Short mmCIF file of C-alpha atoms in Angstrom, two decimals:
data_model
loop_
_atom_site.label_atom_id
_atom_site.label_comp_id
_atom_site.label_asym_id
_atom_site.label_seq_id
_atom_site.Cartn_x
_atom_site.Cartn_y
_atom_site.Cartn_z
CA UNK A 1 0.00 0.00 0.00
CA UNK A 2 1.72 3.41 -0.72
CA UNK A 3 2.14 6.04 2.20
CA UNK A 4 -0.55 8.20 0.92
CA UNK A 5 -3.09 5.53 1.03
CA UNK A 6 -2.05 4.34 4.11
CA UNK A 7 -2.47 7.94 5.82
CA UNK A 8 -5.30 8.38 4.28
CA UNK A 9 -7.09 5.19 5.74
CA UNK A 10 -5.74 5.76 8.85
CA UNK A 11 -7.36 8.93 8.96
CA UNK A 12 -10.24 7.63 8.21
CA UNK A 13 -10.23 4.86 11.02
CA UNK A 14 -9.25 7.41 13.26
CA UNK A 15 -11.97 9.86 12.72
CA UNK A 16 -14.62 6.81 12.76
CA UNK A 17 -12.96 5.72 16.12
CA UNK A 18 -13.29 9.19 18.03
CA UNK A 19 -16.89 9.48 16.90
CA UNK A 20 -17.44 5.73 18.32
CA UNK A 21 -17.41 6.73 22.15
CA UNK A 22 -19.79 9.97 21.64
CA UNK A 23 -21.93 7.97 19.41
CA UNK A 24 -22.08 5.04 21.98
CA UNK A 25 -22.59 6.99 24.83
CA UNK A 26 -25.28 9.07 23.28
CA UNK A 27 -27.21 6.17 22.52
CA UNK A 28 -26.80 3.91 25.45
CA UNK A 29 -27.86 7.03 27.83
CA UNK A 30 -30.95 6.22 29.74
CA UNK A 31 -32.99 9.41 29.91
CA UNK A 32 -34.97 9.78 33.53
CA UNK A 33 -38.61 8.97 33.16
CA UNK A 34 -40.74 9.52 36.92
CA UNK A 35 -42.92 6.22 38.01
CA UNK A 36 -46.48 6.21 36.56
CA UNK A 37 -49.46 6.29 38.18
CA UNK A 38 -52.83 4.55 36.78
CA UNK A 39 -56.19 5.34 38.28
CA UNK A 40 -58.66 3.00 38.45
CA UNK A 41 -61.82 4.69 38.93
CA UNK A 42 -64.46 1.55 39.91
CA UNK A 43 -65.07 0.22 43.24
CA UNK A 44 -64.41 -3.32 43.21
CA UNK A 45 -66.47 -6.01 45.59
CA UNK A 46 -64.45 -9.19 47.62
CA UNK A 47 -63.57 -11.39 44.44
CA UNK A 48 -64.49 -8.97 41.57
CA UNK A 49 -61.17 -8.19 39.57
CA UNK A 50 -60.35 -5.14 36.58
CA UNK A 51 -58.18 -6.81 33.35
CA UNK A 52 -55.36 -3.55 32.20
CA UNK A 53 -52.83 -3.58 29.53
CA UNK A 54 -49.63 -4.13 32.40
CA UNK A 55 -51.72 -5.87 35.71
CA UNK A 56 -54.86 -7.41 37.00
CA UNK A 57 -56.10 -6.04 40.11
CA UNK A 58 -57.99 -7.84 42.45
CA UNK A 59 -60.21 -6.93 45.17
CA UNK A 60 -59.01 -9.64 47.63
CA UNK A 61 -60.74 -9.96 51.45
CA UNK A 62 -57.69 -8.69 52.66
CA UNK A 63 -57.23 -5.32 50.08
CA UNK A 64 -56.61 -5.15 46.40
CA UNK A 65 -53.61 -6.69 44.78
CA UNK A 66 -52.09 -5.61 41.22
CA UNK A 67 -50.66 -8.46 39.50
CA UNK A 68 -48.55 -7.75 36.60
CA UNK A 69 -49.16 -9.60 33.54
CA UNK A 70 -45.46 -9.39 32.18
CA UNK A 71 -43.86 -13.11 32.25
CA UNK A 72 -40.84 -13.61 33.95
CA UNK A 73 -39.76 -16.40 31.30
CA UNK A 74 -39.34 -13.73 28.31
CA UNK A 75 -41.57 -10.37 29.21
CA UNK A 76 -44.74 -11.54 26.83
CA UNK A 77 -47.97 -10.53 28.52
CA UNK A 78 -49.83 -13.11 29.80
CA UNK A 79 -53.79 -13.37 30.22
CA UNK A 80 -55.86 -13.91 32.91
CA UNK A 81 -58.55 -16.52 32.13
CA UNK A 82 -61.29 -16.38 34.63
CA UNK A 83 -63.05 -19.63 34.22
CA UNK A 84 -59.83 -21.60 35.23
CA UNK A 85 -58.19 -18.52 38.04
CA UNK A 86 -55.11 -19.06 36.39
CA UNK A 87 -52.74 -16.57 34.44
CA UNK A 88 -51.47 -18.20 30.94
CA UNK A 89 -48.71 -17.12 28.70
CA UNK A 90 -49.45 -17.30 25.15
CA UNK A 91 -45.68 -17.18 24.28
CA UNK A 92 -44.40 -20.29 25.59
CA UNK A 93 -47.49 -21.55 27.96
CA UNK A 94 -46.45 -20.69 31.17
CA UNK A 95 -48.86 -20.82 33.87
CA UNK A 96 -49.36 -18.98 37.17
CA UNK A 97 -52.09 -19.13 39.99
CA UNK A 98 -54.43 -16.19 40.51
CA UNK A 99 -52.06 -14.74 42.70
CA UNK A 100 -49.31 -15.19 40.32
CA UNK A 101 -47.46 -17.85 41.73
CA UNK A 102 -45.57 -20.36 39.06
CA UNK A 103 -47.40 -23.07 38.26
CA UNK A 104 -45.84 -24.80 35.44
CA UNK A 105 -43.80 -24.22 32.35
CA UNK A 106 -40.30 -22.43 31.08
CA UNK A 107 -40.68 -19.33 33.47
CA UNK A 108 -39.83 -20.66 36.79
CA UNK A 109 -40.27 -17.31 38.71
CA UNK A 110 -43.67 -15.91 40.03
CA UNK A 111 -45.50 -12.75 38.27
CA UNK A 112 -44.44 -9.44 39.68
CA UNK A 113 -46.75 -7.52 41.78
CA UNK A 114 -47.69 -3.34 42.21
CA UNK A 115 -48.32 -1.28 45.09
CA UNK A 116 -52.21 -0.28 44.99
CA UNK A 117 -53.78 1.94 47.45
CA UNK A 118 -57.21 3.32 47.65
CA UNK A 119 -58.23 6.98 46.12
CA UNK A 120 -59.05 9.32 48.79
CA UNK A 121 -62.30 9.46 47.99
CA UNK A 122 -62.82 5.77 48.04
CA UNK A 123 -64.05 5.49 44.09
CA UNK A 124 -61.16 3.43 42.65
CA UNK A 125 -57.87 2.72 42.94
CA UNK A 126 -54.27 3.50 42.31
CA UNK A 127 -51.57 1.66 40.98
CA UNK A 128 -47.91 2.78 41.28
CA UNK A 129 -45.88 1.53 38.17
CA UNK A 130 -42.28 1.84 37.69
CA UNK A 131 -41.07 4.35 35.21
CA UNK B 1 -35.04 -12.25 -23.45
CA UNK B 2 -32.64 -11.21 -20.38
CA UNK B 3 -32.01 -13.82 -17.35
CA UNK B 4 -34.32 -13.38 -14.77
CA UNK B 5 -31.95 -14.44 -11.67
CA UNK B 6 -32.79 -14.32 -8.07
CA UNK B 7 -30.51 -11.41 -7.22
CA UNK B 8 -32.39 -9.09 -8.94
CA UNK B 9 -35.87 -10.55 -7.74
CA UNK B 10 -34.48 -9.90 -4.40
CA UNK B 11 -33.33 -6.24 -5.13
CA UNK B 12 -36.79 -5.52 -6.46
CA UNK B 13 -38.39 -6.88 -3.68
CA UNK B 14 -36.18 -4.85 -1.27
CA UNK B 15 -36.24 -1.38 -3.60
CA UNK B 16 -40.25 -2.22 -3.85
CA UNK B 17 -40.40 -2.80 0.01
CA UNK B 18 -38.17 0.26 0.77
CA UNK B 19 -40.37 2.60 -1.27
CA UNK B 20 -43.80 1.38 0.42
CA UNK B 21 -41.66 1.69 3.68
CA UNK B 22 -41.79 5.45 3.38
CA UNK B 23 -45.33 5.18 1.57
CA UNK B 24 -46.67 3.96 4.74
CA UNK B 25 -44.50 5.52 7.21
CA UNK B 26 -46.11 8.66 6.45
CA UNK B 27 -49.12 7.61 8.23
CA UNK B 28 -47.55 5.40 10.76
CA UNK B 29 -47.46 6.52 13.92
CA UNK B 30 -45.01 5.30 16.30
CA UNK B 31 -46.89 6.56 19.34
CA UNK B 32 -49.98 4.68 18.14
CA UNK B 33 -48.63 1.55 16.52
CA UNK B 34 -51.11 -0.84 16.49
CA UNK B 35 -53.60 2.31 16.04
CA UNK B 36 -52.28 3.37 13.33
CA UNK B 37 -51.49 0.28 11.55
CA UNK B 38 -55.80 -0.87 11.92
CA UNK B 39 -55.85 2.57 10.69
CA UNK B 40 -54.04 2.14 7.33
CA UNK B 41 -55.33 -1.31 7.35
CA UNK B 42 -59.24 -0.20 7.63
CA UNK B 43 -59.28 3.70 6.86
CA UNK B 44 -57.02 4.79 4.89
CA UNK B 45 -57.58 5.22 0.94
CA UNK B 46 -55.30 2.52 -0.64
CA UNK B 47 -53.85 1.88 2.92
CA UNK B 48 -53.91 -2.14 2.83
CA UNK B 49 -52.65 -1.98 -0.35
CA UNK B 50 -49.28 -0.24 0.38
CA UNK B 51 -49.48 -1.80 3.82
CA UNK B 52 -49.70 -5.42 1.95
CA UNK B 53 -46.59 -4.68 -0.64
CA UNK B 54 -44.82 -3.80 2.03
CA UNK B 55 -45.20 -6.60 4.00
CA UNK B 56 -44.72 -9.07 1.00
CA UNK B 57 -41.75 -7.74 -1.01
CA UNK B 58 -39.87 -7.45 2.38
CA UNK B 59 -40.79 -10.98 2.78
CA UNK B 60 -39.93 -11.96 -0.84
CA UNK B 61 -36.54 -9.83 -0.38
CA UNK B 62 -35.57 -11.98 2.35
CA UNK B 63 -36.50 -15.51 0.51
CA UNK B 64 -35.06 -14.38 -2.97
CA UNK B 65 -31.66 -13.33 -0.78
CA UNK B 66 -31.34 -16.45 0.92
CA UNK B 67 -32.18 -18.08 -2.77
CA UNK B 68 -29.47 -15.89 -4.15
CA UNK B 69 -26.86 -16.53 -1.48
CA UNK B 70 -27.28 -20.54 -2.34
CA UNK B 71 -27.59 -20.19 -6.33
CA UNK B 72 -24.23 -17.65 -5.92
CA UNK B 73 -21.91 -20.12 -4.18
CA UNK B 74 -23.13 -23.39 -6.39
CA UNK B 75 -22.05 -21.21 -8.99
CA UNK B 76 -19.04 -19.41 -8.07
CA UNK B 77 -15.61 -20.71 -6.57
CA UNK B 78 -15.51 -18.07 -3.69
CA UNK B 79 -12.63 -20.39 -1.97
CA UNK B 80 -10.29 -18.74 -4.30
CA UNK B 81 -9.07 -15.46 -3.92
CA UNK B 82 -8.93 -12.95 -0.53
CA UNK B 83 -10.76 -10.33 -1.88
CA UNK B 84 -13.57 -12.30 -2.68
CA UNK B 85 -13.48 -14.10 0.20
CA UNK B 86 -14.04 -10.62 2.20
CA UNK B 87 -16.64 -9.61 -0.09
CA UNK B 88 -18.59 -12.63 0.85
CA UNK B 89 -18.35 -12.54 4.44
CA UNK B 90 -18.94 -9.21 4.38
CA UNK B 91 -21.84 -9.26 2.04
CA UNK B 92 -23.86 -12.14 4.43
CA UNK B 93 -24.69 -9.44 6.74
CA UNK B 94 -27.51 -8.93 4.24
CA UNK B 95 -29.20 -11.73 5.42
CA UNK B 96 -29.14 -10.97 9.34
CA UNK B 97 -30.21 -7.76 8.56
CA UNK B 98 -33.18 -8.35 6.40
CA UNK B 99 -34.30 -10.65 8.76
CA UNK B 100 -33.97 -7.71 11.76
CA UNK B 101 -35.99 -5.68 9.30
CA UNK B 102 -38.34 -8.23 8.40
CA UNK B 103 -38.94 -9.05 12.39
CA UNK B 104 -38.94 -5.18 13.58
CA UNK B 105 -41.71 -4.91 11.04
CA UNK B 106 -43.71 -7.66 12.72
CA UNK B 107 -43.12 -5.72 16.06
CA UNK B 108 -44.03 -2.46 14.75
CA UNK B 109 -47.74 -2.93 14.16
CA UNK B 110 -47.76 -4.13 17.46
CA UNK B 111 -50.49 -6.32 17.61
CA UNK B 112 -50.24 -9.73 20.01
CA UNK B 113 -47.84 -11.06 17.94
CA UNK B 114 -45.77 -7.89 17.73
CA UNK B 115 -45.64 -7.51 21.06
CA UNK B 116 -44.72 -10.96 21.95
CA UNK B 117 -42.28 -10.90 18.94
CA UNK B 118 -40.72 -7.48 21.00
CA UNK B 119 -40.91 -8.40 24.24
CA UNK B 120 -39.17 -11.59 23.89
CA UNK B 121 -36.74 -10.19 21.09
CA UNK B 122 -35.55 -7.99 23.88
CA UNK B 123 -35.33 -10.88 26.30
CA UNK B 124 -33.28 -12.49 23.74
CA UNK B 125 -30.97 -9.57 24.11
CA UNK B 126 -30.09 -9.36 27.36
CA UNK B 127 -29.53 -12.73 28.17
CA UNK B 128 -25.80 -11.95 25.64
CA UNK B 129 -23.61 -12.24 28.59
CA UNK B 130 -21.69 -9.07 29.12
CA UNK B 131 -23.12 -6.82 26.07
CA UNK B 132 -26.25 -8.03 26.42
CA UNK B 133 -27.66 -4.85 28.20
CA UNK B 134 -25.61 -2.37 25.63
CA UNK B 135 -27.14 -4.61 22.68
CA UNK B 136 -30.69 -3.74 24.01
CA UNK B 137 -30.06 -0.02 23.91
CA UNK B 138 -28.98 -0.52 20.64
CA UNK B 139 -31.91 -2.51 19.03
CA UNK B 140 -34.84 -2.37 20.88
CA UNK B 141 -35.07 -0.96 24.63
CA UNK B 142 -38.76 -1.40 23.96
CA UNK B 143 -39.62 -1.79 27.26
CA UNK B 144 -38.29 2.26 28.15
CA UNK B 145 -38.23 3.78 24.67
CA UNK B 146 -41.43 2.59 23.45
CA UNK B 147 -41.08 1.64 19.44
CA UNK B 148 -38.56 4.57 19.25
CA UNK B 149 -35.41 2.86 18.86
CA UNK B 150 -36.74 -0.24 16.78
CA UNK B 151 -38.65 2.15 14.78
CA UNK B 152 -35.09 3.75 13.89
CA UNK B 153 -33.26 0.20 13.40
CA UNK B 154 -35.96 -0.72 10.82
CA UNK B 155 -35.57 2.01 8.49
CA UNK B 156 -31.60 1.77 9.18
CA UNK B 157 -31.49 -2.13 8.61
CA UNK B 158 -33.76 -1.74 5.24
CA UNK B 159 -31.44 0.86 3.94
CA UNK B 160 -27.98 -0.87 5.15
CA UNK B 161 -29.57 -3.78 2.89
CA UNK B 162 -29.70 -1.71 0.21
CA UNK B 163 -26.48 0.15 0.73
CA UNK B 164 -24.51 -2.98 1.02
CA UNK B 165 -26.46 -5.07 -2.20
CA UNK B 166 -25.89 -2.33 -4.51
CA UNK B 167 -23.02 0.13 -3.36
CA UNK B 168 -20.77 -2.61 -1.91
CA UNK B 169 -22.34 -5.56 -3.88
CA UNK B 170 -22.35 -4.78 -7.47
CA UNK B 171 -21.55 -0.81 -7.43
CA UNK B 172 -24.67 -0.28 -9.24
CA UNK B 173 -28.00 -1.32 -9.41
CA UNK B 174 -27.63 -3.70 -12.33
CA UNK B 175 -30.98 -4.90 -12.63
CA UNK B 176 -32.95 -5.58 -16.44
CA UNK B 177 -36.30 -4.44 -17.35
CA UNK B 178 -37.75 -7.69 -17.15
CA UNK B 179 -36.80 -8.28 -13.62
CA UNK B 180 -37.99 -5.12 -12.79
CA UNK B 181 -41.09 -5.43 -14.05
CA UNK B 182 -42.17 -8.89 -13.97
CA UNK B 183 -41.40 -8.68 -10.45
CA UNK B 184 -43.12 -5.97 -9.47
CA UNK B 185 -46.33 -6.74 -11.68
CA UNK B 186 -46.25 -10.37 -9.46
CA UNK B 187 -46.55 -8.38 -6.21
CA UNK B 188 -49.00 -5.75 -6.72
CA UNK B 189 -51.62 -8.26 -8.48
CA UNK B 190 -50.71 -10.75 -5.16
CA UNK B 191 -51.09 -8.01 -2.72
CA UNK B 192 -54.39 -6.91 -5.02
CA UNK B 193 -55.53 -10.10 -3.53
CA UNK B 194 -53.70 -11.36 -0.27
CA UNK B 195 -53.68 -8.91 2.84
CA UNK B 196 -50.99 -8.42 5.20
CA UNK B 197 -52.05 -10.13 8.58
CA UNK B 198 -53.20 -8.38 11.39
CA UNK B 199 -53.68 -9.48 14.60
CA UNK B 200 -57.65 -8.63 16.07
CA UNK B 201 -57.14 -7.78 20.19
CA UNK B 202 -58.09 -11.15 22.07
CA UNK B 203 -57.27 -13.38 19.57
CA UNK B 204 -54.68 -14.93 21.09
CA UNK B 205 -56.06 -16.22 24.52
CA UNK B 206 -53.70 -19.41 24.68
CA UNK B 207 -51.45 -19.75 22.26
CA UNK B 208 -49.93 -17.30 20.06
CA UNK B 209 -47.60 -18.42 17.01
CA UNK B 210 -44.84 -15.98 15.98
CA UNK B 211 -43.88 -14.45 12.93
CA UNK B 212 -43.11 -17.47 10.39
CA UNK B 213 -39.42 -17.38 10.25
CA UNK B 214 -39.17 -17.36 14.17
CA UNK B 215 -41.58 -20.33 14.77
CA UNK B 216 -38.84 -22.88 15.63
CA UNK B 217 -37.29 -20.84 18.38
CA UNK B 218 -40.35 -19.63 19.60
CA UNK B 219 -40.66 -23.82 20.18
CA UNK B 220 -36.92 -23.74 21.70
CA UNK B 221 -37.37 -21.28 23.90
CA UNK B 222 -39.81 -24.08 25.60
CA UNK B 223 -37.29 -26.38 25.85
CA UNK B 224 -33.88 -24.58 26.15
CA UNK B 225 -32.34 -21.75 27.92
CA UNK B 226 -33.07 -18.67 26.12
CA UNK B 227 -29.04 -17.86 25.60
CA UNK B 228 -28.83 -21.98 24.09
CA UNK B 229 -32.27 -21.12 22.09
CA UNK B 230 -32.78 -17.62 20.87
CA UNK B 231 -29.25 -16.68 20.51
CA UNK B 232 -26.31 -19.38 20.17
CA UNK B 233 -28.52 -21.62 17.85
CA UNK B 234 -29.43 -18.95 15.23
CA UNK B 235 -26.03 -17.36 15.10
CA UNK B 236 -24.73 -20.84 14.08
CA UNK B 237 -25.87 -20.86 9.84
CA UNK B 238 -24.90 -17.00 10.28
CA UNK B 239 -21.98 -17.81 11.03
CA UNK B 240 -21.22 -20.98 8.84
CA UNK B 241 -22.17 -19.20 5.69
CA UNK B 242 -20.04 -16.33 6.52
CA UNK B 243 -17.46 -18.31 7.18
CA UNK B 244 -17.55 -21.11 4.09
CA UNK B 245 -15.17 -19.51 2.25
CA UNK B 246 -12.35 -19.72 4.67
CA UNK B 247 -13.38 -23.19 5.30
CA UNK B 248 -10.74 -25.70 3.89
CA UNK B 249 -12.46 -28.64 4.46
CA UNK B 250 -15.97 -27.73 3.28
CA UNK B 251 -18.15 -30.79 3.85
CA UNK B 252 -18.01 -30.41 7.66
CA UNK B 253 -19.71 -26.95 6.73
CA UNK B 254 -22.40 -28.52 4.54
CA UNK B 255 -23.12 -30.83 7.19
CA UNK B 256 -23.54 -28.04 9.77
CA UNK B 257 -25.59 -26.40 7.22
CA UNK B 258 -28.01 -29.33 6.68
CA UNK B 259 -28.11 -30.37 9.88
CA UNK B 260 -29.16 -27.17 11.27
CA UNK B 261 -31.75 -26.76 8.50
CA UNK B 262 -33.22 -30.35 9.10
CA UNK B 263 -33.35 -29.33 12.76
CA UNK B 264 -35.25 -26.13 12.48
CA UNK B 265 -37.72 -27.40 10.00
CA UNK B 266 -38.17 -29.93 12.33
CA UNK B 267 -39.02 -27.53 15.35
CA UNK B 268 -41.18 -25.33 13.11
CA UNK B 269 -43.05 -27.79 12.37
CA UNK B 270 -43.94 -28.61 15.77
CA UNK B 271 -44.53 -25.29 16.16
CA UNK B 272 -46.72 -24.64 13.52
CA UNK B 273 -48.79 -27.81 14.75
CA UNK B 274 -49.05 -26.80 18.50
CA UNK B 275 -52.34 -26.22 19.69
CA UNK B 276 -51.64 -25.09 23.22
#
């Protein structure tokens, strides 16, 4: 390869190597997003239970419980079927109890849960997701 | 009249797929995605039409390329020679990367199976032992960027395709009338006829079955580890092909090649037969 060439690759490499770090911290740079909060404006009776896009909750004789429907095999969300009280993964048919306890199948870990407390008012509910 | 060969199928497809890319990007919305997408589905004027020959040429770009990849090295001695050698290892990252744009797409209309598809994609990711976490960033982050990043990695991976088939791979677009047309004639009577699928919400109670190509892994990931199952077993034709030509003893490679293709047919099969 003759000098020029040579410098003028290695110019090149170099300038595409100093970018690299900006480029990789830019990207990888989590920005700060505050925890969510979803209101649930019903009243739930002992037993009765509201289906949302992340959780379940349930109005349990001892308070309401949010029980997320991510899977802890690979993050697909699972559904709740009511005529059998179980959760079921439609991924890879993992199944959990209605309080999300691992039943069977490739997850192996029990469903997550939220913190829920009761509106002021006493109409609904709120759940406390993480950001 | 001029050969019709499989390369230039495959660059129609992806030039066709590209161009209904941006056609329907213009009413995607990434904050809405499965919105949207019902929306140019049901709506829009035309909208299933560009939203079906966009989903089929990307698929046909990714069959014709694997077609092409097989019909090039039956025909070509790519043992010989260093340069060429390069080219072709370098020149299989086509196929990786249509299949990351073919399976973003499938995540970015974000019905059940697009969100299974993303959620366990990024799974997939993070169980890479050490750059697992910096890998997720990169590709998907779904689960704290939204569609965002993937949204950006699908328009990057479609265009890399065609960067690499035409500026690295031939230096032009050498591609005959006949291809051209012929081609493109096939896929807008097809998609005049077949629609793109859509997933309706609740259809997938029990079972779900991914995107076509994914099927076998989706019945690994049952079975194996998702490191042994999503990751290490896919990378291995990746690898192989980009590899053959540095291969001296060649058979062993076919073998892996077979094997491994014998094996996932196999699995997808199962897969495609599951019930629940």
């Amino acid at each position: 390869m003759k000098r020029r060439n040579l410098l003028k690759n290695a110019f090149f490499w170099l300038l595409g190597a100093s970018l690299s770090w900006p480029l990789f911290a830019f990207v990888q740079k989590k920005r700060y997003r505050p925890p969510r909060e979803q209101r649930i404006s019903k009243n739930l009776k002992c037993g009765e239970f509201v289906v949302e896009p992340e959780f379940v909750l349930f109005e349990t004789g001892n308070g309401p419980v949010a029980i997320s429907r991510t899977c802890t095999h690979l993050g697909c969300r699972i559904n709740y079927l009511e005529d059998k009280k179980i959760f079921l993964c439609p991924c890879h048919q993992s199944r959990f109890s209605q309080q999300g306890k691992y039943i069977s199948g490739p997850a192996k870990k029990d469903l997550g849960t939220y913190k829920v407390a009761k509106m002021e008012d006493g109409q609904g509910f709120i759940v406390y997701l993480p950001a | 009249m001029k050969e019709i060969t499989y390369g230039q199928i495959a660059l129609t497809c992806l030039l066709l797929s590209l161009v209904t890319g941006f056609v329907v990007g213009y009413q995607y919305e990434v904050s809405a995605p499965f919105i949207s997408t019902t929306a140019i589905e049901a709506t829009l004027p035309f909208g299933w039409f560009w939203r079906s020959l966009h989903f089929w040429t990307s698929q046909g770009f990714v069959i014709f390329l694997c077609l092409h990849s097989f019909d090039t090295w039956q025909g070509m001695n790519i043992g010989q020679g260093k340069r060429l050698k390069i080219h072709w290892t370098i020149i299989t990252i086509t196929i990786p990367l249509g299949i990351l744009a073919l399976f973003s797409g499938y995540v970015l209309r974000f019905d059940g199976t697009g969100q299974a598809a993303g959620a366990i994609a990024e799974h997939l990711l993070l169980a890479v032992p050490w750059i697992g976490k910096a890998l997720n960033r990169l590709f998907m982050a779904i689960g704290s960027e939204g569609l965002n990043r993937l949204y950006v990695v699908h328009i990057l991976a479609g265009i890399l395709c065609w960067a690499l088939g035409t500026w690295y791979h031939t230096r032009t677009v050498r591609i005959n009338f006949a291809s051209f047309g012929l081609t493109t004639l096939f896929f807008i009577v097809f998609c005049m006829f077949i629609r793109a699928p859509i997933d309706l919400p609740l259809s997938h109670l029990h079972l779900i079955h991914g995107p076509w190509f994914f099927l076998g892994i989706q019945e690994l990931l049952r079975h194996f580890s998702p490191l042994i199952a999503g990751i290490l077993f896919p990378v291995i034709p990746v690898v192989t092909v980009a590899a053959l030509p540095w291969i001296k003893r060649k058979e062993s490679a076919y073998l892996i090649l077979l094997m491994w293709t014998f094996a996932y047919a196999g699995v997808t099969l199962v897969g495609i037969l599951r019930t629940g």
